Amino acid sequence: MEHIYMKARAKINLSLDITGVRENGYHEISTIMQCVALHDGLYIKKVYKSDYLKVVSNLPWLPSDERNLAYRAAKYLKDRFAIEDGIFVKIDKVIPASAGLAGGSADCAAALLGVRNLFALPASNEELRDVSVQFGADVPFCVMRGCAHATGIGEVLTPLPAVPHMHIVLVKPPIIVSTEEVFKEFNIEAMGKRPDTERIVHAIKNEDLQGICDGMANVLESVTARDFPIIDELKGFLIERGAMSAMMTGSGPTVFGIFRERDGALDAAKALKKAYPGFNEIFVTRPYVY
């Protein structure tokens, strides 16, 4: 095999709770994460030059060096297993950047799995998941994919069954949110509504879509939606157009709405594009079951 193509799946948080703060300043979280069909594409190719490692993308501003998680993942495996051939990675970015959708983490996970598969390296998915936390808290989930309850800083994963049938509208407003700043500003005593994580887990296991929607909440909205009122505006817009529930994913700024039927999701996405003509990152997707 000379090359391989990998799909790097985005994720949404069906819940996001903060349960404490560690001595090192990292926040303890409890979150239900779900992969969706929206994905980047990674084309990974062997190059017969031993010292060669190059990452390129369709976005000229995207870093192609150590700042790129896919580059770091490929370099890690090349160094660890003393891969004699070079590695070329081309990333076709579709997942919005800095959006709360784990696009960079998904690319990193796809690079780990793709390089492993391309060179037939002796590393299991579980081993890759364990080492991948060094690249970012969301990367272990992106290696595992599917649906999971994540705790710790996001790296302790309990797999969950596939969620029931649903369609998801994603809308990323054209604003920049710093995850680091959101966590810095987060006040555990003023976080507002918290998710009912146990209810969501029970609902997933019982294929109860309404139960999932009823338990959803994201405590980081107490920071991001305060600083950017468009978050609550978009949630309200989706609810008014038939979403069973709407929430911000991660630290934002992407908002998603859950719809039972695809036609309803398509209609809501069309209405969003009409009402917000400057918003270029609106998608209709579905859960991805690994």
mmCIF file of C-alpha atoms in Angstrom:
data_model
loop_
_atom_site.group_PDB
_atom_site.id
_atom_site.type_symbol
_atom_site.label_atom_id
_atom_site.label_comp_id
_atom_site.label_asym_id
_atom_site.label_seq_id
_atom_site.Cartn_x
_atom_site.Cartn_y
_atom_site.Cartn_z
ATOM 1 C CA MET A 1 0.000 0.000 0.000
ATOM 2 C CA GLU A 2 1.452 3.342 -1.093
ATOM 3 C CA HIS A 3 -1.235 5.726 0.155
ATOM 4 C CA ILE A 4 -4.378 5.870 2.243
ATOM 5 C CA TYR A 5 -7.392 8.162 2.605
ATOM 6 C CA MET A 6 -8.891 8.888 6.039
ATOM 7 C CA LYS A 7 -12.019 10.747 7.107
ATOM 8 C CA ALA A 8 -11.525 12.986 10.133
ATOM 9 C CA ARG A 9 -14.945 13.262 11.795
ATOM 10 C CA ALA A 10 -16.159 16.359 13.633
ATOM 11 C CA LYS A 11 -17.772 16.030 17.056
ATOM 12 C CA ILE A 12 -20.484 17.786 18.992
ATOM 13 C CA ASN A 13 -21.054 17.883 22.736
ATOM 14 C CA LEU A 14 -24.561 16.751 23.678
ATOM 15 C CA SER A 15 -23.731 17.971 27.176
ATOM 16 C CA LEU A 16 -20.845 19.811 28.779
ATOM 17 C CA ASP A 17 -20.452 20.181 32.521
ATOM 18 C CA ILE A 18 -17.568 21.417 34.676
ATOM 19 C CA THR A 19 -17.217 19.408 37.882
ATOM 20 C CA GLY A 20 -14.101 20.967 39.383
ATOM 21 C CA VAL A 21 -10.691 22.511 38.866
ATOM 22 C CA ARG A 22 -7.395 20.699 39.366
ATOM 23 C CA GLU A 23 -4.411 22.179 41.202
ATOM 24 C CA ASN A 24 -2.671 22.700 37.854
ATOM 25 C CA GLY A 25 -5.576 24.830 36.653
ATOM 26 C CA TYR A 26 -7.104 22.251 34.301
ATOM 27 C CA HIS A 27 -10.863 21.852 34.555
ATOM 28 C CA GLU A 28 -12.502 18.524 35.320
ATOM 29 C CA ILE A 29 -15.317 17.982 32.845
ATOM 30 C CA SER A 30 -18.211 15.635 32.261
ATOM 31 C CA THR A 31 -19.451 15.601 28.687
ATOM 32 C CA ILE A 32 -21.321 13.427 26.223
ATOM 33 C CA MET A 33 -19.529 13.590 22.872
ATOM 34 C CA GLN A 34 -20.886 12.391 19.547
ATOM 35 C CA CYS A 35 -19.142 12.076 16.174
ATOM 36 C CA VAL A 36 -20.988 13.467 13.174
ATOM 37 C CA ALA A 37 -20.752 12.742 9.464
ATOM 38 C CA LEU A 38 -19.161 16.129 8.678
ATOM 39 C CA HIS A 39 -15.480 15.449 8.070
ATOM 40 C CA ASP A 40 -12.130 16.606 6.765
ATOM 41 C CA GLY A 41 -10.253 14.336 4.360
ATOM 42 C CA LEU A 42 -6.630 13.267 4.861
ATOM 43 C CA TYR A 43 -4.630 11.799 1.976
ATOM 44 C CA ILE A 44 -1.488 10.184 3.380
ATOM 45 C CA LYS A 45 1.273 8.918 1.096
ATOM 46 C CA LYS A 46 4.619 7.175 1.478
ATOM 47 C CA VAL A 47 7.569 9.124 0.116
ATOM 48 C CA TYR A 48 10.859 7.351 -0.455
ATOM 49 C CA LYS A 49 12.984 9.941 1.294
ATOM 50 C CA SER A 50 13.700 8.973 4.869
ATOM 51 C CA ASP A 51 13.822 12.461 6.341
ATOM 52 C CA TYR A 52 10.736 13.759 4.500
ATOM 53 C CA LEU A 53 7.644 14.905 6.399
ATOM 54 C CA LYS A 54 5.294 17.417 4.851
ATOM 55 C CA VAL A 55 1.716 18.504 5.584
ATOM 56 C CA VAL A 56 -0.267 20.706 3.193
ATOM 57 C CA SER A 57 -3.918 21.743 3.060
ATOM 58 C CA ASN A 58 -6.478 23.553 0.952
ATOM 59 C CA LEU A 59 -6.325 26.503 3.366
ATOM 60 C CA PRO A 60 -3.255 28.701 2.832
ATOM 61 C CA TRP A 61 -3.355 30.052 6.392
ATOM 62 C CA LEU A 62 -3.385 26.645 8.083
ATOM 63 C CA PRO A 63 -0.031 25.902 9.791
ATOM 64 C CA SER A 64 1.929 23.078 8.188
ATOM 65 C CA ASP A 65 4.604 22.636 10.867
ATOM 66 C CA GLU A 66 4.656 21.632 14.553
ATOM 67 C CA ARG A 67 1.665 23.905 15.175
ATOM 68 C CA ASN A 68 -0.427 21.479 13.122
ATOM 69 C CA LEU A 69 -1.650 18.505 15.160
ATOM 70 C CA ALA A 70 -1.657 16.163 12.161
ATOM 71 C CA TYR A 71 2.006 17.027 11.542
ATOM 72 C CA ARG A 72 2.830 16.334 15.189
ATOM 73 C CA ALA A 73 0.972 13.007 15.089
ATOM 74 C CA ALA A 74 2.799 11.861 11.946
ATOM 75 C CA LYS A 75 6.163 12.948 13.376
ATOM 76 C CA TYR A 76 5.455 11.141 16.641
ATOM 77 C CA LEU A 77 4.828 7.831 14.879
ATOM 78 C CA LYS A 78 7.726 8.313 12.450
ATOM 79 C CA ASP A 79 10.127 8.887 15.353
ATOM 80 C CA ARG A 80 8.684 6.263 17.685
ATOM 81 C CA PHE A 81 8.721 3.450 15.128
ATOM 82 C CA ALA A 82 11.775 4.679 13.194
ATOM 83 C CA ILE A 83 9.825 4.747 9.941
ATOM 84 C CA GLU A 84 12.397 4.773 7.153
ATOM 85 C CA ASP A 85 10.125 6.247 4.476
ATOM 86 C CA GLY A 86 8.951 9.830 4.342
ATOM 87 C CA ILE A 87 5.334 10.898 4.891
ATOM 88 C CA PHE A 88 3.214 13.328 2.874
ATOM 89 C CA VAL A 89 -0.161 14.451 4.273
ATOM 90 C CA LYS A 90 -2.722 16.523 2.386
ATOM 91 C CA ILE A 91 -5.625 17.831 4.473
ATOM 92 C CA ASP A 92 -8.861 18.832 2.776
ATOM 93 C CA LYS A 93 -10.436 21.057 5.441
ATOM 94 C CA VAL A 94 -14.230 21.146 5.618
ATOM 95 C CA ILE A 95 -14.796 21.295 9.381
ATOM 96 C CA PRO A 96 -14.772 24.950 10.473
ATOM 97 C CA ALA A 97 -11.658 25.934 12.422
ATOM 98 C CA SER A 98 -11.797 27.142 16.040
ATOM 99 C CA ALA A 99 -15.445 26.164 16.161
ATOM 100 C CA GLY A 100 -15.879 23.752 19.082
ATOM 101 C CA LEU A 101 -16.098 20.858 16.591
ATOM 102 C CA ALA A 102 -12.653 19.324 17.277
ATOM 103 C CA GLY A 103 -11.481 19.781 13.686
ATOM 104 C CA GLY A 104 -7.791 19.902 14.557
ATOM 105 C CA SER A 105 -8.157 16.997 16.986
ATOM 106 C CA ALA A 106 -10.003 14.962 14.355
ATOM 107 C CA ASP A 107 -7.192 15.588 11.852
ATOM 108 C CA CYS A 108 -4.668 14.514 14.474
ATOM 109 C CA ALA A 109 -6.566 11.297 15.188
ATOM 110 C CA ALA A 110 -6.931 10.538 11.472
ATOM 111 C CA ALA A 111 -3.193 11.080 10.994
ATOM 112 C CA LEU A 112 -2.401 8.687 13.848
ATOM 113 C CA LEU A 113 -4.718 5.996 12.505
ATOM 114 C CA GLY A 114 -3.762 6.590 8.874
ATOM 115 C CA VAL A 115 0.009 6.481 9.377
ATOM 116 C CA ARG A 116 -0.428 3.404 11.585
ATOM 117 C CA ASN A 117 -2.458 1.639 8.891
ATOM 118 C CA LEU A 118 -0.279 2.771 5.970
ATOM 119 C CA PHE A 119 2.932 1.474 7.537
ATOM 120 C CA ALA A 120 1.324 -1.489 9.357
ATOM 121 C CA LEU A 121 2.706 -0.309 12.696
ATOM 122 C CA PRO A 122 2.255 -2.512 15.788
ATOM 123 C CA ALA A 123 -0.007 -0.077 17.664
ATOM 124 C CA SER A 124 -3.613 -0.854 18.585
ATOM 125 C CA ASN A 125 -6.422 1.695 18.626
ATOM 126 C CA GLU A 126 -6.310 1.579 22.414
ATOM 127 C CA GLU A 127 -2.569 2.332 22.455
ATOM 128 C CA LEU A 128 -3.037 5.238 20.067
ATOM 129 C CA ARG A 129 -5.901 6.541 22.161
ATOM 130 C CA ASP A 130 -3.761 6.407 25.306
ATOM 131 C CA VAL A 131 -0.826 8.315 23.801
ATOM 132 C CA SER A 132 -2.980 10.774 21.863
ATOM 133 C CA VAL A 133 -3.911 12.888 24.903
ATOM 134 C CA GLN A 134 -0.470 14.523 24.614
ATOM 135 C CA PHE A 135 -1.766 16.277 21.497
ATOM 136 C CA GLY A 136 -5.044 17.518 23.002
ATOM 137 C CA ALA A 137 -7.889 16.523 25.321
ATOM 138 C CA ASP A 138 -10.322 15.794 22.455
ATOM 139 C CA VAL A 139 -7.927 13.601 20.462
ATOM 140 C CA PRO A 140 -8.565 10.335 22.401
ATOM 141 C CA PHE A 141 -12.274 10.612 21.608
ATOM 142 C CA CYS A 142 -11.526 11.385 17.957
ATOM 143 C CA VAL A 143 -9.417 8.207 17.824
ATOM 144 C CA MET A 144 -12.259 6.175 19.370
ATOM 145 C CA ARG A 145 -15.180 7.965 17.618
ATOM 146 C CA GLY A 146 -18.837 7.018 18.007
ATOM 147 C CA CYS A 147 -20.463 8.246 21.224
ATOM 148 C CA ALA A 148 -18.925 8.409 24.679
ATOM 149 C CA HIS A 149 -19.170 9.927 28.136
ATOM 150 C CA ALA A 150 -15.872 11.735 28.733
ATOM 151 C CA THR A 151 -14.538 12.742 32.147
ATOM 152 C CA GLY A 152 -11.204 13.910 33.548
ATOM 153 C CA ILE A 153 -10.000 16.592 31.140
ATOM 154 C CA GLY A 154 -11.861 14.697 28.425
ATOM 155 C CA GLU A 155 -9.501 11.752 28.077
ATOM 156 C CA VAL A 156 -11.336 9.232 30.311
ATOM 157 C CA LEU A 157 -13.862 7.672 27.934
ATOM 158 C CA THR A 158 -16.830 5.411 28.579
ATOM 159 C CA PRO A 159 -18.293 4.208 25.261
ATOM 160 C CA LEU A 160 -22.042 4.598 24.781
ATOM 161 C CA PRO A 161 -24.437 2.971 22.307
ATOM 162 C CA ALA A 162 -25.370 4.670 19.069
ATOM 163 C CA VAL A 163 -27.698 7.627 19.528
ATOM 164 C CA PRO A 164 -31.191 7.393 18.024
ATOM 165 C CA HIS A 165 -31.924 8.655 14.527
ATOM 166 C CA MET A 166 -31.638 12.445 14.246
ATOM 167 C CA HIS A 167 -30.525 15.218 11.916
ATOM 168 C CA ILE A 168 -28.280 18.057 13.040
ATOM 169 C CA VAL A 169 -27.954 21.622 11.803
ATOM 170 C CA LEU A 170 -24.580 23.237 12.541
ATOM 171 C CA VAL A 171 -24.042 26.980 12.265
ATOM 172 C CA LYS A 172 -20.761 28.725 13.039
ATOM 173 C CA PRO A 173 -21.078 32.501 13.307
ATOM 174 C CA PRO A 174 -18.107 34.470 11.916
ATOM 175 C CA ILE A 175 -16.569 35.237 15.312
ATOM 176 C CA ILE A 176 -13.420 34.032 17.053
ATOM 177 C CA VAL A 177 -13.615 32.382 20.460
ATOM 178 C CA SER A 178 -10.526 31.471 22.487
ATOM 179 C CA THR A 179 -11.052 28.200 24.345
ATOM 180 C CA GLU A 180 -8.287 29.152 26.769
ATOM 181 C CA GLU A 181 -9.970 32.482 27.554
ATOM 182 C CA VAL A 182 -13.391 30.867 27.967
ATOM 183 C CA PHE A 183 -12.040 28.482 30.596
ATOM 184 C CA LYS A 184 -10.163 31.336 32.287
ATOM 185 C CA GLU A 185 -13.351 33.392 32.535
ATOM 186 C CA PHE A 186 -15.535 30.480 33.614
ATOM 187 C CA ASN A 187 -16.990 30.889 37.107
ATOM 188 C CA ILE A 188 -18.221 27.613 38.546
ATOM 189 C CA GLU A 189 -20.550 29.523 40.902
ATOM 190 C CA ALA A 190 -22.265 31.399 38.066
ATOM 191 C CA MET A 191 -22.591 28.767 35.374
ATOM 192 C CA GLY A 192 -26.372 28.644 35.185
ATOM 193 C CA LYS A 193 -28.167 25.542 33.907
ATOM 194 C CA ARG A 194 -26.222 22.302 34.104
ATOM 195 C CA PRO A 195 -26.843 19.241 31.943
ATOM 196 C CA ASP A 196 -28.586 16.163 33.276
ATOM 197 C CA THR A 197 -25.848 13.785 32.184
ATOM 198 C CA GLU A 198 -27.408 10.691 33.760
ATOM 199 C CA ARG A 199 -30.675 11.411 31.969
ATOM 200 C CA ILE A 200 -28.901 11.747 28.623
ATOM 201 C CA VAL A 201 -26.997 8.482 29.122
ATOM 202 C CA HIS A 202 -30.236 6.706 30.053
ATOM 203 C CA ALA A 203 -32.002 8.233 27.046
ATOM 204 C CA ILE A 204 -29.236 7.139 24.657
ATOM 205 C CA LYS A 205 -29.420 3.595 25.970
ATOM 206 C CA ASN A 206 -33.207 3.631 25.499
ATOM 207 C CA GLU A 207 -33.168 5.341 22.082
ATOM 208 C CA ASP A 208 -35.146 8.238 23.547
ATOM 209 C CA LEU A 209 -34.388 11.306 21.431
ATOM 210 C CA GLN A 210 -36.663 13.595 23.446
ATOM 211 C CA GLY A 211 -34.928 12.521 26.650
ATOM 212 C CA ILE A 212 -31.546 13.416 25.169
ATOM 213 C CA CYS A 213 -32.825 16.852 24.168
ATOM 214 C CA ASP A 214 -34.422 17.466 27.571
ATOM 215 C CA GLY A 215 -31.164 16.779 29.396
ATOM 216 C CA MET A 216 -28.881 18.897 27.202
ATOM 217 C CA ALA A 217 -26.957 21.929 28.473
ATOM 218 C CA ASN A 218 -23.486 23.445 28.114
ATOM 219 C CA VAL A 219 -22.165 25.381 31.101
ATOM 220 C CA LEU A 220 -19.581 27.191 28.955
ATOM 221 C CA GLU A 221 -22.430 29.144 27.390
ATOM 222 C CA SER A 222 -22.345 31.168 30.606
ATOM 223 C CA VAL A 223 -19.138 32.722 29.233
ATOM 224 C CA THR A 224 -19.370 32.541 25.447
ATOM 225 C CA ALA A 225 -23.040 33.508 25.128
ATOM 226 C CA ARG A 226 -22.491 36.372 27.551
ATOM 227 C CA ASP A 227 -19.663 37.736 25.430
ATOM 228 C CA PHE A 228 -21.372 36.916 22.115
ATOM 229 C CA PRO A 229 -25.190 37.285 22.226
ATOM 230 C CA ILE A 230 -25.400 35.724 18.739
ATOM 231 C CA ILE A 231 -25.095 32.327 20.465
ATOM 232 C CA ASP A 232 -28.482 32.638 22.191
ATOM 233 C CA GLU A 233 -29.938 34.300 19.099
ATOM 234 C CA LEU A 234 -29.008 31.309 16.940
ATOM 235 C CA LYS A 235 -30.329 28.846 19.514
ATOM 236 C CA GLY A 236 -33.635 30.679 19.554
ATOM 237 C CA PHE A 237 -33.746 30.808 15.757
ATOM 238 C CA LEU A 238 -33.314 27.025 15.508
ATOM 239 C CA ILE A 239 -35.919 26.323 18.201
ATOM 240 C CA GLU A 240 -38.424 28.599 16.443
ATOM 241 C CA ARG A 241 -37.887 26.610 13.254
ATOM 242 C CA GLY A 242 -38.575 23.255 14.795
ATOM 243 C CA ALA A 243 -35.406 22.085 16.534
ATOM 244 C CA MET A 244 -36.150 19.778 19.455
ATOM 245 C CA SER A 245 -33.197 21.367 21.257
ATOM 246 C CA ALA A 246 -30.349 23.721 20.400
ATOM 247 C CA MET A 247 -27.017 24.206 22.152
ATOM 248 C CA MET A 248 -23.486 25.488 21.703
ATOM 249 C CA THR A 249 -20.855 22.791 21.211
ATOM 250 C CA GLY A 250 -17.568 22.911 23.123
ATOM 251 C CA SER A 251 -16.431 26.424 23.994
ATOM 252 C CA GLY A 252 -18.178 27.663 20.847
ATOM 253 C CA PRO A 253 -19.011 29.475 18.822
ATOM 254 C CA THR A 254 -20.790 26.767 16.759
ATOM 255 C CA VAL A 255 -24.438 26.202 17.649
ATOM 256 C CA PHE A 256 -26.330 23.072 16.675
ATOM 257 C CA GLY A 257 -29.983 22.116 16.551
ATOM 258 C CA ILE A 258 -31.415 18.595 16.682
ATOM 259 C CA PHE A 259 -34.256 17.661 14.331
ATOM 260 C CA ARG A 260 -36.186 14.433 14.091
ATOM 261 C CA GLU A 261 -36.697 14.716 10.329
ATOM 262 C CA ARG A 262 -34.217 15.666 7.593
ATOM 263 C CA ASP A 263 -36.694 17.950 5.830
ATOM 264 C CA GLY A 264 -37.037 20.049 8.978
ATOM 265 C CA ALA A 265 -33.267 20.324 9.283
ATOM 266 C CA LEU A 266 -32.903 21.331 5.632
ATOM 267 C CA ASP A 267 -35.633 23.965 5.984
ATOM 268 C CA ALA A 268 -33.954 25.412 9.088
ATOM 269 C CA ALA A 269 -30.569 25.539 7.352
ATOM 270 C CA LYS A 270 -32.154 27.307 4.382
ATOM 271 C CA ALA A 271 -33.774 29.834 6.721
ATOM 272 C CA LEU A 272 -30.442 30.433 8.457
ATOM 273 C CA LYS A 273 -28.706 31.153 5.163
ATOM 274 C CA LYS A 274 -31.432 33.632 4.241
ATOM 275 C CA ALA A 275 -31.521 35.367 7.634
ATOM 276 C CA TYR A 276 -27.709 35.446 8.076
ATOM 277 C CA PRO A 277 -26.233 35.928 4.577
ATOM 278 C CA GLY A 278 -22.744 36.545 5.995
ATOM 279 C CA PHE A 279 -22.650 33.147 7.703
ATOM 280 C CA ASN A 280 -20.833 30.824 5.316
ATOM 281 C CA GLU A 281 -20.449 27.780 7.582
ATOM 282 C CA ILE A 282 -23.881 26.167 7.899
ATOM 283 C CA PHE A 283 -24.192 22.388 7.562
ATOM 284 C CA VAL A 284 -26.830 19.680 7.808
ATOM 285 C CA THR A 285 -25.322 16.463 9.107
ATOM 286 C CA ARG A 286 -26.160 13.394 11.180
ATOM 287 C CA PRO A 287 -24.531 11.290 13.879
ATOM 288 C CA TYR A 288 -21.740 9.053 12.705
ATOM 289 C CA VAL A 289 -21.820 5.558 14.185
ATOM 290 C CA TYR A 290 -18.389 3.906 14.205
#
